[in-house]
Protein backbone atom coordinates (compact mmCIF):
# COMPACT_ATOMS: atom_id res chain seq x y z
CA UNK A 1 0.00 0.00 0.00
CA UNK A 2 1.33 3.41 -0.95
CA UNK A 3 1.31 6.12 1.71
CA UNK A 4 0.74 9.70 0.64
CA UNK A 5 1.64 12.58 2.95
CA UNK A 6 0.23 16.05 2.34
CA UNK A 7 2.72 18.80 3.18
CA UNK A 8 0.91 21.93 2.02
CA UNK A 9 -2.48 23.09 0.78
CA UNK A 10 -2.65 26.80 -0.01
CA UNK A 11 -4.87 29.07 -2.11
CA UNK A 12 -2.99 31.31 -4.53
CA UNK A 13 -4.95 33.61 -6.84
CA UNK A 14 -7.78 31.43 -8.23
CA UNK A 15 -5.95 28.13 -7.70
CA UNK A 16 -5.10 25.69 -4.94
CA UNK A 17 -1.54 24.42 -4.60
CA UNK A 18 -1.09 20.95 -3.14
CA UNK A 19 2.37 19.63 -2.21
CA UNK A 20 2.57 15.95 -1.29
CA UNK A 21 4.93 12.99 -0.84
CA UNK A 22 4.65 9.41 -2.06
CA UNK A 23 7.24 6.68 -1.68
CA UNK A 24 7.18 5.99 -5.42
CA UNK A 25 7.55 9.60 -6.62
CA UNK A 26 9.07 11.60 -3.71
CA UNK A 27 7.75 15.17 -3.44
CA UNK A 28 5.41 16.53 -6.10
CA UNK A 29 2.86 19.27 -6.54
CA UNK A 30 -0.51 19.66 -8.19
CA UNK A 31 -2.45 22.81 -8.99
CA UNK A 32 -6.23 22.69 -8.78
CA UNK A 33 -8.08 25.36 -10.76
CA UNK A 34 -11.18 27.18 -9.54
CA UNK A 35 -13.18 24.89 -11.85
CA UNK A 36 -11.72 21.73 -10.29
CA UNK A 37 -9.22 20.82 -13.02
CA UNK A 38 -5.96 19.29 -11.78
CA UNK A 39 -2.63 20.28 -13.36
CA UNK A 40 0.96 19.28 -12.71
CA UNK A 41 3.95 17.37 -13.98
CA UNK A 42 5.45 14.01 -13.09
CA UNK A 43 8.72 15.63 -12.02
CA UNK A 44 10.34 14.46 -8.80
CA UNK A 45 11.49 16.95 -6.16
CA UNK A 46 13.68 15.87 -3.27
CA UNK A 47 12.36 18.41 -0.75
CA UNK A 48 8.88 19.79 -0.08
CA UNK A 49 10.25 23.31 -0.43
CA UNK A 50 11.49 22.57 -3.96
CA UNK A 51 8.07 21.20 -4.94
CA UNK A 52 6.35 24.24 -3.41
CA UNK A 53 8.63 26.65 -5.28
CA UNK A 54 7.97 24.84 -8.57
CA UNK A 55 4.22 24.90 -7.91
CA UNK A 56 4.21 28.61 -7.13
CA UNK A 57 6.18 29.30 -10.32
CA UNK A 58 3.70 27.16 -12.29
CA UNK A 59 0.80 29.26 -10.97
CA UNK A 60 2.58 32.57 -11.67
CA UNK A 61 3.38 31.52 -15.25
CA UNK A 62 -0.25 30.67 -15.87
CA UNK A 63 -1.56 34.11 -14.97
mmCIF file of C-alpha atoms in Angstrom:
data_model
loop_
_atom_site.group_PDB
_atom_site.id
_atom_site.type_symbol
_atom_site.label_atom_id
_atom_site.label_comp_id
_atom_site.label_asym_id
_atom_site.label_seq_id
_atom_site.Cartn_x
_atom_site.Cartn_y
_atom_site.Cartn_z
ATOM 1 C CA UNK A 1 0.000 0.000 0.000
ATOM 2 C CA UNK A 2 1.333 3.410 -0.950
ATOM 3 C CA UNK A 3 1.313 6.117 1.705
ATOM 4 C CA UNK A 4 0.741 9.702 0.636
ATOM 5 C CA UNK A 5 1.638 12.583 2.952
ATOM 6 C CA UNK A 6 0.231 16.053 2.340
ATOM 7 C CA UNK A 7 2.716 18.800 3.185
ATOM 8 C CA UNK A 8 0.912 21.932 2.021
ATOM 9 C CA UNK A 9 -2.479 23.093 0.779
ATOM 10 C CA UNK A 10 -2.649 26.800 -0.007
ATOM 11 C CA UNK A 11 -4.869 29.071 -2.109
ATOM 12 C CA UNK A 12 -2.990 31.312 -4.534
ATOM 13 C CA UNK A 13 -4.951 33.606 -6.842
ATOM 14 C CA UNK A 14 -7.776 31.428 -8.227
ATOM 15 C CA UNK A 15 -5.951 28.131 -7.698
ATOM 16 C CA UNK A 16 -5.103 25.693 -4.935
ATOM 17 C CA UNK A 17 -1.542 24.422 -4.601
ATOM 18 C CA UNK A 18 -1.087 20.946 -3.136
ATOM 19 C CA UNK A 19 2.372 19.625 -2.212
ATOM 20 C CA UNK A 20 2.575 15.954 -1.293
ATOM 21 C CA UNK A 21 4.931 12.994 -0.839
ATOM 22 C CA UNK A 22 4.655 9.413 -2.061
ATOM 23 C CA UNK A 23 7.244 6.677 -1.684
ATOM 24 C CA UNK A 24 7.177 5.994 -5.416
ATOM 25 C CA UNK A 25 7.548 9.603 -6.617
ATOM 26 C CA UNK A 26 9.073 11.599 -3.711
ATOM 27 C CA UNK A 27 7.754 15.166 -3.442
ATOM 28 C CA UNK A 28 5.405 16.526 -6.099
ATOM 29 C CA UNK A 29 2.857 19.274 -6.540
ATOM 30 C CA UNK A 30 -0.508 19.663 -8.193
ATOM 31 C CA UNK A 31 -2.448 22.812 -8.989
ATOM 32 C CA UNK A 32 -6.232 22.689 -8.777
ATOM 33 C CA UNK A 33 -8.078 25.357 -10.761
ATOM 34 C CA UNK A 34 -11.177 27.176 -9.543
ATOM 35 C CA UNK A 35 -13.177 24.888 -11.846
ATOM 36 C CA UNK A 36 -11.724 21.727 -10.285
ATOM 37 C CA UNK A 37 -9.223 20.816 -13.017
ATOM 38 C CA UNK A 38 -5.959 19.287 -11.785
ATOM 39 C CA UNK A 39 -2.631 20.275 -13.356
ATOM 40 C CA UNK A 40 0.956 19.285 -12.711
ATOM 41 C CA UNK A 41 3.949 17.370 -13.978
ATOM 42 C CA UNK A 42 5.449 14.012 -13.089
ATOM 43 C CA UNK A 43 8.722 15.633 -12.017
ATOM 44 C CA UNK A 44 10.342 14.460 -8.801
ATOM 45 C CA UNK A 45 11.485 16.946 -6.163
ATOM 46 C CA UNK A 46 13.680 15.875 -3.272
ATOM 47 C CA UNK A 47 12.360 18.410 -0.746
ATOM 48 C CA UNK A 48 8.883 19.786 -0.084
ATOM 49 C CA UNK A 49 10.252 23.313 -0.429
ATOM 50 C CA UNK A 50 11.492 22.569 -3.959
ATOM 51 C CA UNK A 51 8.070 21.196 -4.944
ATOM 52 C CA UNK A 52 6.350 24.235 -3.406
ATOM 53 C CA UNK A 53 8.625 26.647 -5.277
ATOM 54 C CA UNK A 54 7.972 24.843 -8.571
ATOM 55 C CA UNK A 55 4.221 24.898 -7.915
ATOM 56 C CA UNK A 56 4.207 28.605 -7.129
ATOM 57 C CA UNK A 57 6.185 29.297 -10.318
ATOM 58 C CA UNK A 58 3.702 27.159 -12.285
ATOM 59 C CA UNK A 59 0.800 29.258 -10.971
ATOM 60 C CA UNK A 60 2.579 32.570 -11.667
ATOM 61 C CA UNK A 61 3.382 31.523 -15.246
ATOM 62 C CA UNK A 62 -0.255 30.666 -15.874
ATOM 63 C CA UNK A 63 -1.562 34.112 -14.967
#
